[in-house]
Each structure stands twice: as structure tokens, then as C-alpha cells.
Amino acid sequence: MLGLRRAVAALRPAVASAAAMSTLLVSQPRYAWLRELGLQEENSGVYNGLWGGGGQVVTTYCPATNEPIASVRQASLEDYEETVKKAKEAWKVWADIPAPKRGEIVRQIGDALRQKIKVLGSLVSLEMGKIFVEGVGEVQEYVDVCDYAVGLSRMIGGPILPSERPGHALIEQWNPVGLVGIITAFNFPVAVYGWNSAIAMICGNACLWKGAPTTSLTSVAVTKIIAKVLEDNKVPGAICSLVCGGADIGTAMARDERMDLLSFTGSTKVGKQVALMVQERFGRSLLELGGNNAIIVFEDADLNLVIPSALFAAVGTAGQRCTTARRLFLHESIHDEVVAKLAQAYAQVRIGDPWDPDTLYGPLHTKEAVKMFLDAVEQAKQQGGSVVYGGKVINRPGNYVEPTIVTGLPHNAPIVHTETFAPILYVLKFKEEEEVFAWNNEVNQGLSSSIFTKDLGRIFRWVGPKGSDCGIVNVNIPTSGAEIGGAFGGEKHTGGGRESGSDSWKLYMRRST
């Protein structure tokens, strides 16, 4: 009898563990499609040619329901050390492969992503919380950058310049920096890594990726797709290494002399800490930080363009894009009309599960984000603002809040100058062009901006030296929705980095003459 009791007691932890596993979404038939991405109840969060991980086990949650999806065993500092060594060794192989051949492998990565685009987009929707069409669009953006990088692999290089010495010439030679560390944020868990890795790879660099802990499953799923392509081409898997982890891993990357370039996407506060750590060792950093983006609407604007554009820019991804419109400056003559029409448009936004194709607006990413939303709304009221739409938590499972419009604040109110990662739009009045251009530029960040007008002279003043000081300057379109062919990034507290198109590739290389 005693032996039986001991046996039963020994079984209890296993039974409890099995019960916990059964509550994970990955274990439920409805989410069987997660298995198509190679995901299971507990997943390894380290890849350096082999999968492993000896760190803390972290569970990720669905923002729409707050149900646990699956868990990831993160990297320990020992795992990180081993992975950096393997990535540096892998670079020696990768750097010797001709750039067009590297481009061919990147093309295959794009094709592999294309084959999984819907299921991977569904994972982004499930784990990050953005609507399905945005999740798929994000994967498509990685595919597009791969296509772009293929062509770029045959074009990168420098000029041959005249020399003042007879019989000589100056050659500008571009070489890869070596190992590129990539730290990405939760809001674009696929695309931002794609922008960096595709370009870095054709330039001849190895990559080491640390995604946001709350979107670790997406990091694992993307890396599994890439790893298969590298394996098929018989090149080291550590060329695209993965270390899931928290602040300890991020700090190690920032301080590591072996990290030849560190690309960081995240908040201005953390980005400043990263920049200081990298600069302390005279390292290179590429920073994509916050944005307190403004739309300016003049009295001659086409309101049929303004209303859907402002709605999309402020409400898209539940206000969690770095390019989200947070300030809307309206000429005083049209202020009341635009606010009324915008409130009507907000009332028509379909709120629901992000994977439902009819949904236009999903949840915030975490419970903490909901608290920040409520705190910001309260501060706006205390500073003299009036909530004309929204402002509350929605009574349903998950992290849902109402898209919110606040009027009546001065342009320099503290809350207006604070970037809150939530769907809060501060609507402000202006009289003259000169003052509103100055108000656009008075915030710390300088990522995206937009004006709506038919005045050609004003448009050229807007894009000129006394106009917007942002890295992205739009005319008659929203602040969000950047294209991969141009350089993406911003000025001032946005960090100054540039990713994706134009000559952004130069940041991933070093030049010698």
C-alpha cells in the first residue's frame, strides 16, 4: 500500500504538467496549424546550427484572449557565448561566398517564407495581436526585402576615382562588417528582422537575432524556415543565429566587442541605454526608436482623403506602430467638421479577434499596455483635454481598448509630447503654416510626418529645409505605410538609423579607399 501511495505521489507532478500543457493553445485542435511551423508545447529558443537553450522557460500569450500559446526555453549567457563563437566562425565561410551567390540563398529564403505566408501571418496575428491581413503583410514585407536584396547583391560597391598621382586610381572597397546583432520589438516581429537580415546577409555578414520575449514563437518559427534553406545549401546555420532572451542577453549584445554592428528597434528610453553601451566600446549601432508623428491638415485639403488616412494612421495595429499618427493638427476653420467626421468613422471600426478577416482593429499587446493607455487618457483629461471618442477599456476577454480621440489640449501639453504606444489621437488647432511646421518639429522624436494640402508651394516648403525634420515626410498620405525601396528611419530621438532600401546597405559594411 505504501508503495502504491509513493507511486501516486510521484505521478502528481507529471499529471499537473500534462494538464498545464493541455491548456496551451498549441495543444488544442483549433490551433493545429501551429505544428506546420514546427512549434510544440516547449520550444528551443537558441539556434546556432543546432537547436538548444538552457535559460528560463517563458510562455507567450495571445493578446486577444490572454490564453497561453506555448513556451520557449530562452538562452542563458552560456548559450549566448557559444552562439557568438559559432556565428563568428560561420561568417568566415559566408564572407567567402560571392555576393550574387549569397543573394541566391536570400532569394530562396524569400521563397520559403512565401510558401508559409498565411500560416506565419496567422502566428503573428495570434501572438502579437495585429489583424490577420497585417500579419500576412508583414511576412510579405520580408519577402519583398529578400527580392530587393537579390538585385542589390549584384550592385553593391564603390566608385573608382581619379588619382592625382600618375598611373594610379583610387578604389573605394566595401566589405562586410562581420557579425550583425539584431534586436527587434514586439510590434513587427517578422518585418524588422527581415529588413536587417536580408540586406546584412547579401553584404556578407552573419546575423544574431534577439526578438522580443513576448513574440518568441514568431522568432523561432521564422528561424526554422531560414535554417532549412541554409541547411539545403550546405552553409553553416549559425549564419542566421537566434538567441531568445530578455534584458540580460540584450545587454550582453550591446557590450560585446565581437558585435560589429548592433541594430536595435525599440523604445527611445532603452535605445539610449543601448547606444551608450555600444558607444562606450566605440562600436557601431543602428537605432530605430520612437515616433511622435503628426498629420497636418490645411483648409484646402481633400477631406475624402483626410478622414480614412487619419483613421488608418491612428488606429492601425491598435496604435502600436512606430509610425502611428499621435498628433492631428487641423486648421481652425475645419477643426470641428473634421473631428465630427472622424468620430463617425471611428464608430464604424470593426473590433474583434485579429484572425477574423472582418476585423479592422485588434487588442493591445499586453495588460501593461492597457494600463499605460488608461494612464495617458487620465493625464490628458487632467491637462485640459476632452475625450470626444473612446477612452475606455472594452469589456471583453483580452487587452482591448477603445480607439480614442482627445481634443482641447495645447500643442505643448506634456502628454502630447509623450509617445504612448496606444490608439490615442490628440487633435489640435492651428492658424498659420509657419507655426504648425514648428509644432510638428518641436517633439523629441523625428520619425514620420504628413501634410494634406493642394498648395504646391506649401508642399515644397514642407519637404524642404524649413519643413518637416522627420526621416519620413509624406504628402496627402498617412504617416504609416512606408515602402521597402526607400530608407526607413528617423532623426533626433528616433535614433538616426536607416534600414531597408536606398543606400541603407552601407550601414552593414565598412569602406576602405
Short mmCIF file of N, CA and C in Angstrom, two decimals, residues 191-273:
data_model
loop_
_atom_site.label_atom_id
_atom_site.label_comp_id
_atom_site.label_asym_id
_atom_site.label_seq_id
_atom_site.Cartn_x
_atom_site.Cartn_y
_atom_site.Cartn_z
N ALA A 191 8.98 41.58 -39.88
CA ALA A 191 9.44 42.52 -40.91
C ALA A 191 10.76 43.19 -40.55
N VAL A 192 10.90 43.65 -39.32
CA VAL A 192 12.11 44.40 -38.95
C VAL A 192 13.34 43.49 -39.01
N TYR A 193 13.17 42.25 -38.58
CA TYR A 193 14.28 41.30 -38.74
C TYR A 193 14.59 41.10 -40.22
N GLY A 194 13.55 41.01 -41.04
CA GLY A 194 13.74 40.85 -42.48
C GLY A 194 14.50 42.00 -43.10
N TRP A 195 14.11 43.23 -42.75
CA TRP A 195 14.81 44.40 -43.29
C TRP A 195 16.31 44.30 -43.03
N ASN A 196 16.63 43.93 -41.79
CA ASN A 196 18.04 43.88 -41.38
C ASN A 196 18.76 42.68 -41.96
N SER A 197 18.20 41.50 -41.77
CA SER A 197 18.95 40.28 -42.10
C SER A 197 19.14 40.11 -43.60
N ALA A 198 18.12 40.39 -44.41
CA ALA A 198 18.26 40.18 -45.85
C ALA A 198 19.37 41.06 -46.42
N ILE A 199 19.38 42.33 -46.01
CA ILE A 199 20.41 43.25 -46.51
C ILE A 199 21.77 42.89 -45.92
N ALA A 200 21.81 42.60 -44.62
CA ALA A 200 23.08 42.24 -43.97
C ALA A 200 23.69 40.99 -44.60
N MET A 201 22.84 40.02 -44.95
CA MET A 201 23.34 38.76 -45.50
C MET A 201 23.96 38.93 -46.87
N ILE A 202 23.30 39.69 -47.75
CA ILE A 202 23.90 39.84 -49.10
C ILE A 202 25.19 40.66 -49.03
N CYS A 203 25.32 41.48 -47.98
CA CYS A 203 26.55 42.24 -47.79
C CYS A 203 27.69 41.36 -47.27
N GLY A 204 27.36 40.14 -46.83
CA GLY A 204 28.39 39.20 -46.38
C GLY A 204 28.51 39.05 -44.88
N ASN A 205 27.49 39.48 -44.15
CA ASN A 205 27.53 39.40 -42.69
C ASN A 205 26.80 38.17 -42.16
N ALA A 206 27.21 37.71 -40.99
CA ALA A 206 26.41 36.77 -40.21
C ALA A 206 25.50 37.59 -39.30
N CYS A 207 24.37 37.00 -38.91
CA CYS A 207 23.38 37.72 -38.09
C CYS A 207 23.10 36.95 -36.81
N LEU A 208 22.91 37.69 -35.73
CA LEU A 208 22.49 37.10 -34.46
C LEU A 208 21.27 37.88 -33.99
N TRP A 209 20.14 37.19 -33.87
CA TRP A 209 18.84 37.83 -33.64
C TRP A 209 18.33 37.57 -32.23
N LYS A 210 17.91 38.65 -31.56
CA LYS A 210 17.15 38.54 -30.32
C LYS A 210 15.83 39.29 -30.53
N GLY A 211 14.75 38.53 -30.65
CA GLY A 211 13.44 39.15 -30.77
C GLY A 211 12.87 39.50 -29.41
N ALA A 212 11.70 40.12 -29.40
CA ALA A 212 11.03 40.45 -28.14
C ALA A 212 10.60 39.16 -27.44
N PRO A 213 10.77 39.06 -26.12
CA PRO A 213 10.36 37.84 -25.41
C PRO A 213 8.89 37.49 -25.60
N THR A 214 8.04 38.51 -25.76
CA THR A 214 6.60 38.25 -25.89
C THR A 214 6.19 37.76 -27.27
N THR A 215 7.13 37.77 -28.22
CA THR A 215 6.85 37.20 -29.55
C THR A 215 7.92 36.17 -29.91
N SER A 216 8.36 35.42 -28.91
CA SER A 216 9.43 34.43 -29.12
C SER A 216 9.04 33.33 -30.09
N LEU A 217 7.77 32.93 -30.09
CA LEU A 217 7.35 31.86 -31.00
C LEU A 217 7.53 32.27 -32.45
N THR A 218 7.25 33.53 -32.75
CA THR A 218 7.45 34.03 -34.11
C THR A 218 8.93 33.99 -34.48
N SER A 219 9.79 34.38 -33.55
CA SER A 219 11.24 34.32 -33.79
C SER A 219 11.68 32.90 -34.10
N VAL A 220 11.18 31.94 -33.33
CA VAL A 220 11.54 30.53 -33.53
C VAL A 220 11.03 30.04 -34.89
N ALA A 221 9.78 30.36 -35.21
CA ALA A 221 9.18 29.89 -36.46
C ALA A 221 9.92 30.44 -37.68
N VAL A 222 10.26 31.72 -37.66
CA VAL A 222 10.98 32.33 -38.78
C VAL A 222 12.36 31.69 -38.92
N THR A 223 13.04 31.49 -37.80
CA THR A 223 14.38 30.91 -37.84
C THR A 223 14.35 29.48 -38.36
N LYS A 224 13.32 28.72 -38.02
CA LYS A 224 13.21 27.36 -38.55
C LYS A 224 13.11 27.37 -40.08
N ILE A 225 12.39 28.32 -40.63
CA ILE A 225 12.26 28.43 -42.09
C ILE A 225 13.61 28.77 -42.71
N ILE A 226 14.32 29.73 -42.11
CA ILE A 226 15.62 30.13 -42.63
C ILE A 226 16.63 28.99 -42.50
N ALA A 227 16.63 28.32 -41.35
CA ALA A 227 17.59 27.25 -41.09
C ALA A 227 17.50 26.15 -42.14
N LYS A 228 16.29 25.82 -42.56
CA LYS A 228 16.11 24.78 -43.59
C LYS A 228 16.77 25.19 -44.90
N VAL A 229 16.63 26.45 -45.27
CA VAL A 229 17.25 26.94 -46.51
C VAL A 229 18.77 26.88 -46.41
N LEU A 230 19.31 27.32 -45.29
CA LEU A 230 20.77 27.28 -45.11
C LEU A 230 21.27 25.84 -45.14
N GLU A 231 20.54 24.95 -44.50
CA GLU A 231 20.92 23.53 -44.49
C GLU A 231 20.90 22.95 -45.90
N ASP A 232 19.86 23.28 -46.67
CA ASP A 232 19.76 22.78 -48.04
C ASP A 232 20.91 23.26 -48.92
N ASN A 233 21.45 24.44 -48.59
CA ASN A 233 22.56 25.00 -49.36
C ASN A 233 23.92 24.63 -48.78
N LYS A 234 23.90 23.79 -47.74
CA LYS A 234 25.13 23.29 -47.13
C LYS A 234 26.05 24.42 -46.64
N VAL A 235 25.43 25.44 -46.04
CA VAL A 235 26.21 26.50 -45.40
C VAL A 235 25.87 26.49 -43.91
N PRO A 236 26.75 27.02 -43.07
CA PRO A 236 26.51 26.93 -41.61
C PRO A 236 25.22 27.63 -41.17
N GLY A 237 24.46 26.94 -40.35
CA GLY A 237 23.23 27.52 -39.84
C GLY A 237 23.46 28.74 -38.97
N ALA A 238 24.64 28.81 -38.35
CA ALA A 238 24.94 29.93 -37.46
C ALA A 238 25.05 31.26 -38.19
N ILE A 239 25.00 31.23 -39.52
CA ILE A 239 24.95 32.49 -40.28
C ILE A 239 23.73 33.30 -39.86
N CYS A 240 22.66 32.60 -39.52
CA CYS A 240 21.44 33.26 -39.01
C CYS A 240 21.12 32.67 -37.64
N SER A 241 21.85 33.13 -36.64
CA SER A 241 21.70 32.60 -35.28
C SER A 241 20.53 33.28 -34.56
N LEU A 242 20.00 32.58 -33.57
CA LEU A 242 18.90 33.09 -32.76
C LEU A 242 19.21 32.90 -31.29
N VAL A 243 19.00 33.94 -30.49
CA VAL A 243 19.09 33.83 -29.03
C VAL A 243 17.87 34.52 -28.42
N CYS A 244 16.85 33.76 -28.12
CA CYS A 244 15.69 34.34 -27.43
C CYS A 244 16.11 34.68 -26.01
N GLY A 245 15.66 35.80 -25.52
CA GLY A 245 16.05 36.19 -24.17
C GLY A 245 15.54 37.56 -23.80
N GLY A 246 15.91 37.97 -22.60
CA GLY A 246 15.47 39.25 -22.07
C GLY A 246 16.58 40.27 -22.04
N ALA A 247 16.53 41.15 -21.03
CA ALA A 247 17.46 42.26 -20.95
C ALA A 247 18.91 41.80 -20.76
N ASP A 248 19.11 40.62 -20.12
CA ASP A 248 20.48 40.16 -19.91
C ASP A 248 21.17 39.85 -21.23
N ILE A 249 20.43 39.24 -22.16
CA ILE A 249 21.00 38.93 -23.47
C ILE A 249 21.20 40.21 -24.27
N GLY A 250 20.23 41.11 -24.22
CA GLY A 250 20.36 42.38 -24.93
C GLY A 250 21.54 43.19 -24.44
N THR A 251 21.75 43.22 -23.14
CA THR A 251 22.89 43.94 -22.57
C THR A 251 24.20 43.31 -23.00
N ALA A 252 24.24 41.98 -23.00
CA ALA A 252 25.45 41.28 -23.44
C ALA A 252 25.78 41.63 -24.88
N MET A 253 24.76 41.71 -25.74
CA MET A 253 24.98 42.07 -27.14
C MET A 253 25.52 43.49 -27.26
N ALA A 254 24.94 44.41 -26.50
CA ALA A 254 25.34 45.81 -26.60
C ALA A 254 26.79 46.01 -26.15
N ARG A 255 27.22 45.23 -25.18
CA ARG A 255 28.56 45.41 -24.61
C ARG A 255 29.63 44.55 -25.30
N ASP A 256 29.21 43.69 -26.18
CA ASP A 256 30.12 42.69 -26.76
C ASP A 256 30.96 43.29 -27.89
N GLU A 257 32.26 43.31 -27.71
CA GLU A 257 33.19 43.84 -28.73
C GLU A 257 33.09 43.06 -30.04
N ARG A 258 32.64 41.81 -29.95
CA ARG A 258 32.56 40.97 -31.16
C ARG A 258 31.34 41.30 -32.01
N MET A 259 30.44 42.11 -31.48
CA MET A 259 29.25 42.52 -32.22
C MET A 259 29.64 43.73 -33.07
N ASP A 260 29.87 43.49 -34.36
CA ASP A 260 30.43 44.54 -35.21
C ASP A 260 29.42 45.64 -35.54
N LEU A 261 28.15 45.29 -35.54
CA LEU A 261 27.07 46.28 -35.68
C LEU A 261 25.91 45.77 -34.86
N LEU A 262 25.28 46.66 -34.11
CA LEU A 262 24.09 46.29 -33.36
C LEU A 262 22.92 47.13 -33.86
N SER A 263 21.94 46.46 -34.44
CA SER A 263 20.71 47.12 -34.88
C SER A 263 19.67 46.92 -33.79
N PHE A 264 19.17 48.02 -33.26
CA PHE A 264 18.20 47.95 -32.16
C PHE A 264 16.92 48.68 -32.55
N THR A 265 15.80 47.99 -32.42
CA THR A 265 14.48 48.59 -32.62
C THR A 265 13.72 48.50 -31.31
N GLY A 266 13.23 49.63 -30.82
CA GLY A 266 12.51 49.63 -29.55
C GLY A 266 12.25 51.04 -29.07
N SER A 267 12.05 51.18 -27.79
CA SER A 267 11.71 52.48 -27.22
C SER A 267 12.93 53.40 -27.18
N THR A 268 12.66 54.70 -27.15
CA THR A 268 13.73 55.68 -27.05
C THR A 268 14.50 55.51 -25.75
N LYS A 269 13.80 55.21 -24.67
CA LYS A 269 14.44 55.06 -23.36
C LYS A 269 15.47 53.94 -23.37
N VAL A 270 15.07 52.76 -23.85
CA VAL A 270 16.00 51.63 -23.89
C VAL A 270 17.06 51.86 -24.96
N GLY A 271 16.65 52.46 -26.08
CA GLY A 271 17.59 52.73 -27.16
C GLY A 271 18.74 53.62 -26.72
N LYS A 272 18.45 54.58 -25.86
CA LYS A 272 19.50 55.46 -25.35
C LYS A 272 20.51 54.66 -24.52
N GLN A 273 20.01 53.72 -23.71
CA GLN A 273 20.90 52.88 -22.91
C GLN A 273 21.77 52.01 -23.82
#
